């Protein structure tokens, strides 16, 4: 998601602070849901993975990771503009938690993040700008090397009430070790340029250079591909979706209407994909989530949009989960996708 003044619909800049604050505790129903049945699931847990679906669940679980930290906090965030999150980070630092933060500085990153950077720096927190030449679109928060939150959302409170997003709270040691090692490398070289490849883990897909992994998953689809994304522009991804539809795979896409995707939507519709769109206005859900379901047995969910920049150039990370590792999580994502698909417009 880009800065409000540049790419977001104007209505998104007008969401009330009071409503956003209520969403932090999960005690408010977003206005766009009025008159609609609740989604099938707000969260799901399986083993080391816990799904938190937004906007319904609120951000208490995410902020809770900060509040529960006792030794270390490592955060990489594309956009940070949430007074509650900032207060929690400052409180963690004051109680002796070793807190390190990387904030995006590319594109409109400095404009969006300068207030947060200045507040954190003034509090004595180790915060660094990511390289100015690389968009750091990753959204992760890791506490005590025991739990990490991997998100599709930025920590921008004014967007909480209206955005379809998700977080996965992850306690898998291999995932945490890889995210921590990647953070440490990025933090040490923040002033230099293009980030090094992310540290491999079986459940993680890192950008830069994530396209091949995404294409591999799409090419394995046997009967269905379902996805949500904010951006749908990468030609290789569009070709893979077209190929899948032509071989008989059911292809369903839910996104918010965007002039930049009109040609792609028309192309995929002609290929046989069913694309449903929400109007880009304050009455409707804004699809900011980035996820792909393959045959309802494999889930890719995280920060990568389906754009060339996101897949090949940015710093990004998504989880790769299967029915063997996280079936209730996959089932909950699928149920919410069905709900959003029903309420959107073909």
One Martini backbone bead per residue (centre of mass of N, CA, C, O) as a GRO file, in nm:
protein
  346
    1UNK     BB    1   0.096   0.035   0.022
    2UNK     BB    2   0.052   0.362  -0.028
    3UNK     BB    3   0.035   0.671  -0.001
    4UNK     BB    4  -0.245   0.855   0.026
    5UNK     BB    5  -0.162   1.101  -0.169
    6UNK     BB    6  -0.104   0.901  -0.428
    7UNK     BB    7  -0.294   0.603  -0.447
    8UNK     BB    8  -0.522   0.626  -0.268
    9UNK     BB    9  -0.822   0.658  -0.202
   10UNK     BB   10  -0.964   0.928  -0.057
   11UNK     BB   11  -1.146   0.778   0.156
   12UNK     BB   12  -0.902   0.650   0.321
   13UNK     BB   13  -0.827   0.937   0.463
   14UNK     BB   14  -1.127   0.950   0.641
   15UNK     BB   15  -1.090   0.767   0.860
   16UNK     BB   16  -1.145   0.735   1.178
   17UNK     BB   17  -0.974   0.731   1.470
   18UNK     BB   18  -1.182   0.589   1.647
   19UNK     BB   19  -1.218   0.337   1.474
   20UNK     BB   20  -0.924   0.248   1.476
   21UNK     BB   21  -0.901   0.212   1.782
   22UNK     BB   22  -1.115  -0.011   1.806
   23UNK     BB   23  -0.960  -0.222   1.628
   24UNK     BB   24  -0.726  -0.283   1.826
   25UNK     BB   25  -0.949  -0.449   2.019
   26UNK     BB   26  -1.197  -0.575   1.854
   27UNK     BB   27  -1.480  -0.377   1.921
   28UNK     BB   28  -1.542  -0.324   1.611
   29UNK     BB   29  -1.756  -0.269   1.341
   30UNK     BB   30  -1.727  -0.212   1.037
   31UNK     BB   31  -1.911  -0.016   0.829
   32UNK     BB   32  -1.907  -0.211   0.571
   33UNK     BB   33  -2.066  -0.450   0.739
   34UNK     BB   34  -2.330  -0.340   0.742
   35UNK     BB   35  -2.574  -0.595   0.698
   36UNK     BB   36  -2.363  -0.818   0.721
   37UNK     BB   37  -2.232  -1.101   0.759
   38UNK     BB   38  -2.010  -1.261   0.908
   39UNK     BB   39  -1.738  -1.409   0.885
   40UNK     BB   40  -1.639  -1.735   0.931
   41UNK     BB   41  -1.342  -1.615   1.022
   42UNK     BB   42  -1.079  -1.469   1.228
   43UNK     BB   43  -0.936  -1.740   1.321
   44UNK     BB   44  -0.651  -1.975   1.337
   45UNK     BB   45  -0.515  -2.290   1.466
   46UNK     BB   46  -0.189  -2.466   1.398
   47UNK     BB   47   0.028  -2.523   1.600
   48UNK     BB   48   0.256  -2.272   1.490
   49UNK     BB   49  -0.016  -2.146   1.361
   50UNK     BB   50  -0.175  -1.813   1.349
   51UNK     BB   51  -0.466  -1.663   1.245
   52UNK     BB   52  -0.527  -1.311   1.149
   53UNK     BB   53  -0.819  -1.133   1.063
   54UNK     BB   54  -0.878  -0.853   0.855
   55UNK     BB   55  -1.069  -0.631   1.051
   56UNK     BB   56  -1.218  -0.805   1.277
   57UNK     BB   57  -0.988  -0.874   1.502
   58UNK     BB   58  -0.772  -0.686   1.517
   59UNK     BB   59  -0.449  -0.565   1.688
   60UNK     BB   60  -0.387  -0.702   1.966
   61UNK     BB   61  -0.203  -0.945   1.885
   62UNK     BB   62   0.024  -0.775   1.763
   63UNK     BB   63   0.080  -0.590   2.010
   64UNK     BB   64   0.130  -0.829   2.208
   65UNK     BB   65   0.413  -0.899   2.115
   66UNK     BB   66   0.539  -0.646   2.227
   67UNK     BB   67   0.433  -0.668   2.527
   68UNK     BB   68   0.580  -0.968   2.572
   69UNK     BB   69   0.851  -0.877   2.549
   70UNK     BB   70   1.194  -0.934   2.707
   71UNK     BB   71   1.455  -0.912   2.496
   72UNK     BB   72   1.341  -0.901   2.182
   73UNK     BB   73   1.310  -0.680   1.884
   74UNK     BB   74   1.203  -0.725   1.534
   75UNK     BB   75   1.146  -0.481   1.270
   76UNK     BB   76   0.975  -0.484   0.951
   77UNK     BB   77   0.851  -0.178   0.778
   78UNK     BB   78   0.684   0.002   0.544
   79UNK     BB   79   0.448   0.112   0.748
   80UNK     BB   80   0.442   0.363   1.026
   81UNK     BB   81   0.110   0.473   1.177
   82UNK     BB   82   0.089   0.401   1.516
   83UNK     BB   83   0.054   0.493   1.835
   84UNK     BB   84   0.032   0.217   1.977
   85UNK     BB   85   0.285   0.088   1.856
   86UNK     BB   86   0.485   0.304   1.945
   87UNK     BB   87   0.434   0.282   2.248
   88UNK     BB   88   0.511  -0.019   2.269
   89UNK     BB   89   0.804   0.015   2.175
   90UNK     BB   90   0.893   0.213   2.393
   91UNK     BB   91   0.822   0.036   2.634
   92UNK     BB   92   1.013  -0.193   2.565
   93UNK     BB   93   1.272  -0.032   2.582
   94UNK     BB   94   1.230   0.066   2.885
   95UNK     BB   95   1.232  -0.256   2.983
   96UNK     BB   96   1.498  -0.375   2.807
   97UNK     BB   97   1.442  -0.419   2.514
   98UNK     BB   98   1.589  -0.521   2.224
   99UNK     BB   99   1.533  -0.271   1.977
  100UNK     BB  100   1.474  -0.326   1.622
  101UNK     BB  101   1.443  -0.115   1.319
  102UNK     BB  102   1.296  -0.123   0.987
  103UNK     BB  103   1.247   0.135   0.743
  104UNK     BB  104   1.118   0.260   0.481
  105UNK     BB  105   1.274   0.486   0.208
  106UNK     BB  106   1.125   0.434  -0.036
  107UNK     BB  107   0.957   0.615  -0.237
  108UNK     BB  108   0.738   0.713   0.038
  109UNK     BB  109   0.875   0.632   0.309
  110UNK     BB  110   0.976   0.893   0.446
  111UNK     BB  111   0.709   1.040   0.452
  112UNK     BB  112   0.556   0.820   0.624
  113UNK     BB  113   0.807   0.749   0.854
  114UNK     BB  114   0.933   0.999   1.000
  115UNK     BB  115   0.770   1.024   1.261
  116UNK     BB  116   0.845   0.746   1.370
  117UNK     BB  117   1.148   0.770   1.358
  118UNK     BB  118   1.174   1.015   1.547
  119UNK     BB  119   1.038   0.888   1.796
  120UNK     BB  120   1.229   0.645   1.825
  121UNK     BB  121   1.495   0.797   1.838
  122UNK     BB  122   1.423   0.975   2.088
  123UNK     BB  123   1.391   0.701   2.270
  124UNK     BB  124   1.656   0.511   2.178
  125UNK     BB  125   1.604   0.353   1.927
  126UNK     BB  126   1.701   0.110   1.688
  127UNK     BB  127   1.673   0.288   1.393
  128UNK     BB  128   1.643   0.218   1.035
  129UNK     BB  129   1.704   0.274   0.717
  130UNK     BB  130   1.648   0.165   0.434
  131UNK     BB  131   1.732   0.140   0.132
  132UNK     BB  132   1.661   0.378  -0.113
  133UNK     BB  133   1.669   0.158  -0.368
  134UNK     BB  134   1.474  -0.023  -0.178
  135UNK     BB  135   1.185  -0.181  -0.123
  136UNK     BB  136   1.041  -0.230   0.204
  137UNK     BB  137   0.753  -0.452   0.224
  138UNK     BB  138   0.786  -0.581   0.474
  139UNK     BB  139   0.591  -0.765   0.753
  140UNK     BB  140   0.763  -0.786   1.060
  141UNK     BB  141   0.753  -0.948   1.399
  142UNK     BB  142   1.003  -1.021   1.653
  143UNK     BB  143   1.008  -1.221   1.959
  144UNK     BB  144   1.258  -1.372   2.141
  145UNK     BB  145   1.294  -1.598   1.917
  146UNK     BB  146   0.965  -1.730   1.931
  147UNK     BB  147   0.802  -1.498   1.764
  148UNK     BB  148   0.614  -1.428   1.460
  149UNK     BB  149   0.491  -1.173   1.239
  150UNK     BB  150   0.313  -1.220   0.928
  151UNK     BB  151   0.220  -0.980   0.680
  152UNK     BB  152  -0.012  -0.777   0.471
  153UNK     BB  153   0.022  -0.542   0.671
  154UNK     BB  154   0.030  -0.235   0.792
  155UNK     BB  155   0.108   0.010   1.054
  156UNK     BB  156  -0.195   0.172   0.984
  157UNK     BB  157  -0.464   0.286   1.148
  158UNK     BB  158  -0.653   0.416   0.922
  159UNK     BB  159  -0.678   0.116   0.772
  160UNK     BB  160  -0.804  -0.101   0.959
  161UNK     BB  161  -1.128  -0.084   0.908
  162UNK     BB  162  -1.103  -0.141   0.560
  163UNK     BB  163  -0.898  -0.389   0.550
  164UNK     BB  164  -0.796  -0.664   0.388
  165UNK     BB  165  -0.623  -0.883   0.607
  166UNK     BB  166  -0.319  -1.056   0.739
  167UNK     BB  167  -0.195  -1.276   0.997
  168UNK     BB  168   0.090  -1.474   1.105
  169UNK     BB  169   0.154  -1.662   1.381
  170UNK     BB  170   0.496  -1.775   1.451
  171UNK     BB  171   0.681  -2.074   1.608
  172UNK     BB  172   0.882  -2.164   1.404
  173UNK     BB  173   1.216  -2.203   1.423
  174UNK     BB  174   1.301  -2.180   1.122
  175UNK     BB  175   1.154  -1.921   1.053
  176UNK     BB  176   1.279  -1.742   1.273
  177UNK     BB  177   1.575  -1.778   1.196
  178UNK     BB  178   1.548  -1.660   0.908
  179UNK     BB  179   1.429  -1.382   0.980
  180UNK     BB  180   1.654  -1.297   1.175
  181UNK     BB  181   1.897  -1.323   0.982
  182UNK     BB  182   1.789  -1.126   0.772
  183UNK     BB  183   1.763  -0.884   0.951
  184UNK     BB  184   2.059  -0.863   1.042
  185UNK     BB  185   2.167  -0.814   0.756
  186UNK     BB  186   1.997  -0.564   0.689
  187UNK     BB  187   2.089  -0.392   0.933
  188UNK     BB  188   2.401  -0.395   0.865
  189UNK     BB  189   2.321  -0.291   0.539
  190UNK     BB  190   2.122  -0.038   0.513
  191UNK     BB  191   2.325   0.170   0.350
  192UNK     BB  192   2.365   0.024   0.077
  193UNK     BB  193   2.132  -0.167  -0.095
  194UNK     BB  194   2.076  -0.442  -0.210
  195UNK     BB  195   1.961  -0.713  -0.084
  196UNK     BB  196   2.005  -1.000   0.026
  197UNK     BB  197   1.917  -1.296   0.038
  198UNK     BB  198   1.713  -1.478   0.191
  199UNK     BB  199   1.682  -1.699   0.430
  200UNK     BB  200   1.623  -2.014   0.410
  201UNK     BB  201   1.291  -2.177   0.409
  202UNK     BB  202   1.032  -2.394   0.358
  203UNK     BB  203   0.805  -2.146   0.452
  204UNK     BB  204   0.960  -1.937   0.259
  205UNK     BB  205   0.924  -1.629   0.054
  206UNK     BB  206   1.158  -1.433  -0.111
  207UNK     BB  207   1.245  -1.102  -0.155
  208UNK     BB  208   1.411  -1.121  -0.395
  209UNK     BB  209   1.327  -1.357  -0.632
  210UNK     BB  210   1.002  -1.491  -0.632
  211UNK     BB  211   0.872  -1.579  -0.899
  212UNK     BB  212   0.943  -1.880  -0.930
  213UNK     BB  213   0.782  -1.975  -0.680
  214UNK     BB  214   0.506  -1.880  -0.778
  215UNK     BB  215   0.498  -2.037  -1.045
  216UNK     BB  216   0.524  -2.316  -0.925
  217UNK     BB  217   0.251  -2.312  -0.778
  218UNK     BB  218   0.067  -2.256  -1.022
  219UNK     BB  219   0.164  -2.514  -1.190
  220UNK     BB  220   0.033  -2.726  -0.968
  221UNK     BB  221  -0.247  -2.687  -1.039
  222UNK     BB  222  -0.547  -2.893  -1.066
  223UNK     BB  223  -0.840  -2.712  -0.984
  224UNK     BB  224  -0.732  -2.442  -0.810
  225UNK     BB  225  -0.739  -2.074  -0.805
  226UNK     BB  226  -0.699  -1.835  -0.533
  227UNK     BB  227  -0.706  -1.466  -0.509
  228UNK     BB  228  -0.538  -1.191  -0.350
  229UNK     BB  229  -0.479  -0.838  -0.443
  230UNK     BB  230  -0.352  -0.517  -0.519
  231UNK     BB  231  -0.159  -0.633  -0.746
  232UNK     BB  232  -0.184  -0.706  -1.123
  233UNK     BB  233   0.113  -0.710  -1.349
  234UNK     BB  234   0.261  -0.964  -1.398
  235UNK     BB  235   0.321  -1.140  -1.684
  236UNK     BB  236   0.394  -1.423  -1.576
  237UNK     BB  237   0.146  -1.455  -1.397
  238UNK     BB  238  -0.069  -1.415  -1.612
  239UNK     BB  239   0.024  -1.654  -1.785
  240UNK     BB  240  -0.021  -1.873  -1.566
  241UNK     BB  241  -0.325  -1.823  -1.530
  242UNK     BB  242  -0.403  -1.873  -1.823
  243UNK     BB  243  -0.295  -2.160  -1.842
  244UNK     BB  244  -0.472  -2.278  -1.619
  245UNK     BB  245  -0.748  -2.210  -1.742
  246UNK     BB  246  -0.697  -2.374  -2.011
  247UNK     BB  247  -0.666  -2.656  -1.829
  248UNK     BB  248  -0.929  -2.620  -1.611
  249UNK     BB  249  -0.874  -2.423  -1.394
  250UNK     BB  250  -1.001  -2.269  -1.132
  251UNK     BB  251  -1.029  -1.904  -1.146
  252UNK     BB  252  -1.006  -1.679  -0.862
  253UNK     BB  253  -1.067  -1.320  -0.811
  254UNK     BB  254  -0.993  -1.067  -0.557
  255UNK     BB  255  -1.050  -0.708  -0.581
  256UNK     BB  256  -0.979  -0.381  -0.623
  257UNK     BB  257  -1.055  -0.138  -0.810
  258UNK     BB  258  -0.825  -0.056  -1.091
  259UNK     BB  259  -0.699   0.102  -1.359
  260UNK     BB  260  -0.424  -0.075  -1.370
  261UNK     BB  261  -0.614  -0.364  -1.406
  262UNK     BB  262  -0.807  -0.376  -1.648
  263UNK     BB  263  -0.651  -0.537  -1.862
  264UNK     BB  264  -0.596  -0.788  -1.690
  265UNK     BB  265  -0.887  -0.859  -1.624
  266UNK     BB  266  -0.977  -0.897  -1.916
  267UNK     BB  267  -0.773  -1.119  -1.988
  268UNK     BB  268  -0.860  -1.326  -1.764
  269UNK     BB  269  -1.155  -1.344  -1.840
  270UNK     BB  270  -1.104  -1.452  -2.129
  271UNK     BB  271  -0.953  -1.716  -2.009
  272UNK     BB  272  -1.168  -1.789  -1.737
  273UNK     BB  273  -1.164  -1.604  -1.515
  274UNK     BB  274  -1.297  -1.503  -1.194
  275UNK     BB  275  -1.360  -1.157  -1.145
  276UNK     BB  276  -1.377  -0.974  -0.842
  277UNK     BB  277  -1.496  -0.641  -0.740
  278UNK     BB  278  -1.433  -0.365  -0.550
  279UNK     BB  279  -1.512  -0.071  -0.482
  280UNK     BB  280  -1.339   0.249  -0.454
  281UNK     BB  281  -1.478   0.287  -0.146
  282UNK     BB  282  -1.603   0.345   0.182
  283UNK     BB  283  -1.827   0.100   0.165
  284UNK     BB  284  -1.580  -0.089   0.107
  285UNK     BB  285  -1.368  -0.320   0.084
  286UNK     BB  286  -1.013  -0.341   0.103
  287UNK     BB  287  -0.781  -0.511  -0.098
  288UNK     BB  288  -0.462  -0.597   0.063
  289UNK     BB  289  -0.431  -0.874   0.040
  290UNK     BB  290  -0.181  -1.153  -0.001
  291UNK     BB  291  -0.307  -1.441  -0.174
  292UNK     BB  292  -0.268  -1.805  -0.239
  293UNK     BB  293  -0.473  -2.071  -0.357
  294UNK     BB  294  -0.404  -2.426  -0.390
  295UNK     BB  295  -0.643  -2.659  -0.392
  296UNK     BB  296  -0.684  -2.607  -0.080
  297UNK     BB  297  -0.359  -2.698   0.021
  298UNK     BB  298  -0.223  -2.418  -0.056
  299UNK     BB  299  -0.039  -2.133   0.094
  300UNK     BB  300   0.013  -1.789   0.006
  301UNK     BB  301   0.130  -1.544   0.257
  302UNK     BB  302   0.186  -1.179   0.243
  303UNK     BB  303   0.363  -0.907   0.082
  304UNK     BB  304   0.323  -1.001  -0.208
  305UNK     BB  305   0.270  -0.882  -0.500
  306UNK     BB  306   0.161  -0.906  -0.854
  307UNK     BB  307   0.453  -0.776  -0.921
  308UNK     BB  308   0.759  -0.723  -1.040
  309UNK     BB  309   0.878  -0.560  -0.809
  310UNK     BB  310   0.789  -0.745  -0.576
  311UNK     BB  311   0.925  -1.018  -0.684
  312UNK     BB  312   1.233  -0.895  -0.781
  313UNK     BB  313   1.318  -0.625  -0.582
  314UNK     BB  314   1.209  -0.640  -0.321
  315UNK     BB  315   1.145  -0.662   0.018
  316UNK     BB  316   1.007  -0.983   0.098
  317UNK     BB  317   0.740  -1.195   0.260
  318UNK     BB  318   0.623  -1.538   0.264
  319UNK     BB  319   0.410  -1.794   0.325
  320UNK     BB  320   0.430  -2.164   0.305
  321UNK     BB  321   0.142  -2.361   0.314
  322UNK     BB  322  -0.016  -2.664   0.431
  323UNK     BB  323  -0.218  -2.913   0.535
  324UNK     BB  324   0.012  -3.035   0.710
  325UNK     BB  325   0.084  -2.750   0.866
  326UNK     BB  326  -0.223  -2.564   0.814
  327UNK     BB  327  -0.536  -2.630   0.772
  328UNK     BB  328  -0.707  -2.422   0.939
  329UNK     BB  329  -0.587  -2.180   0.796
  330UNK     BB  330  -0.676  -2.250   0.509
  331UNK     BB  331  -0.980  -2.273   0.569
  332UNK     BB  332  -1.016  -1.978   0.666
  333UNK     BB  333  -0.923  -1.838   0.410
  334UNK     BB  334  -1.132  -1.972   0.223
  335UNK     BB  335  -1.389  -1.870   0.367
  336UNK     BB  336  -1.327  -1.567   0.331
  337UNK     BB  337  -1.310  -1.567   0.030
  338UNK     BB  338  -1.601  -1.654  -0.022
  339UNK     BB  339  -1.729  -1.411   0.117
  340UNK     BB  340  -1.596  -1.189  -0.059
  341UNK     BB  341  -1.695  -1.297  -0.331
  342UNK     BB  342  -2.003  -1.264  -0.277
  343UNK     BB  343  -1.973  -0.933  -0.217
  344UNK     BB  344  -1.881  -0.896  -0.494
  345UNK     BB  345  -1.810  -0.785  -0.831
  346UNK     BB  346  -1.796  -0.900  -1.162
   0.00000   0.00000   0.00000
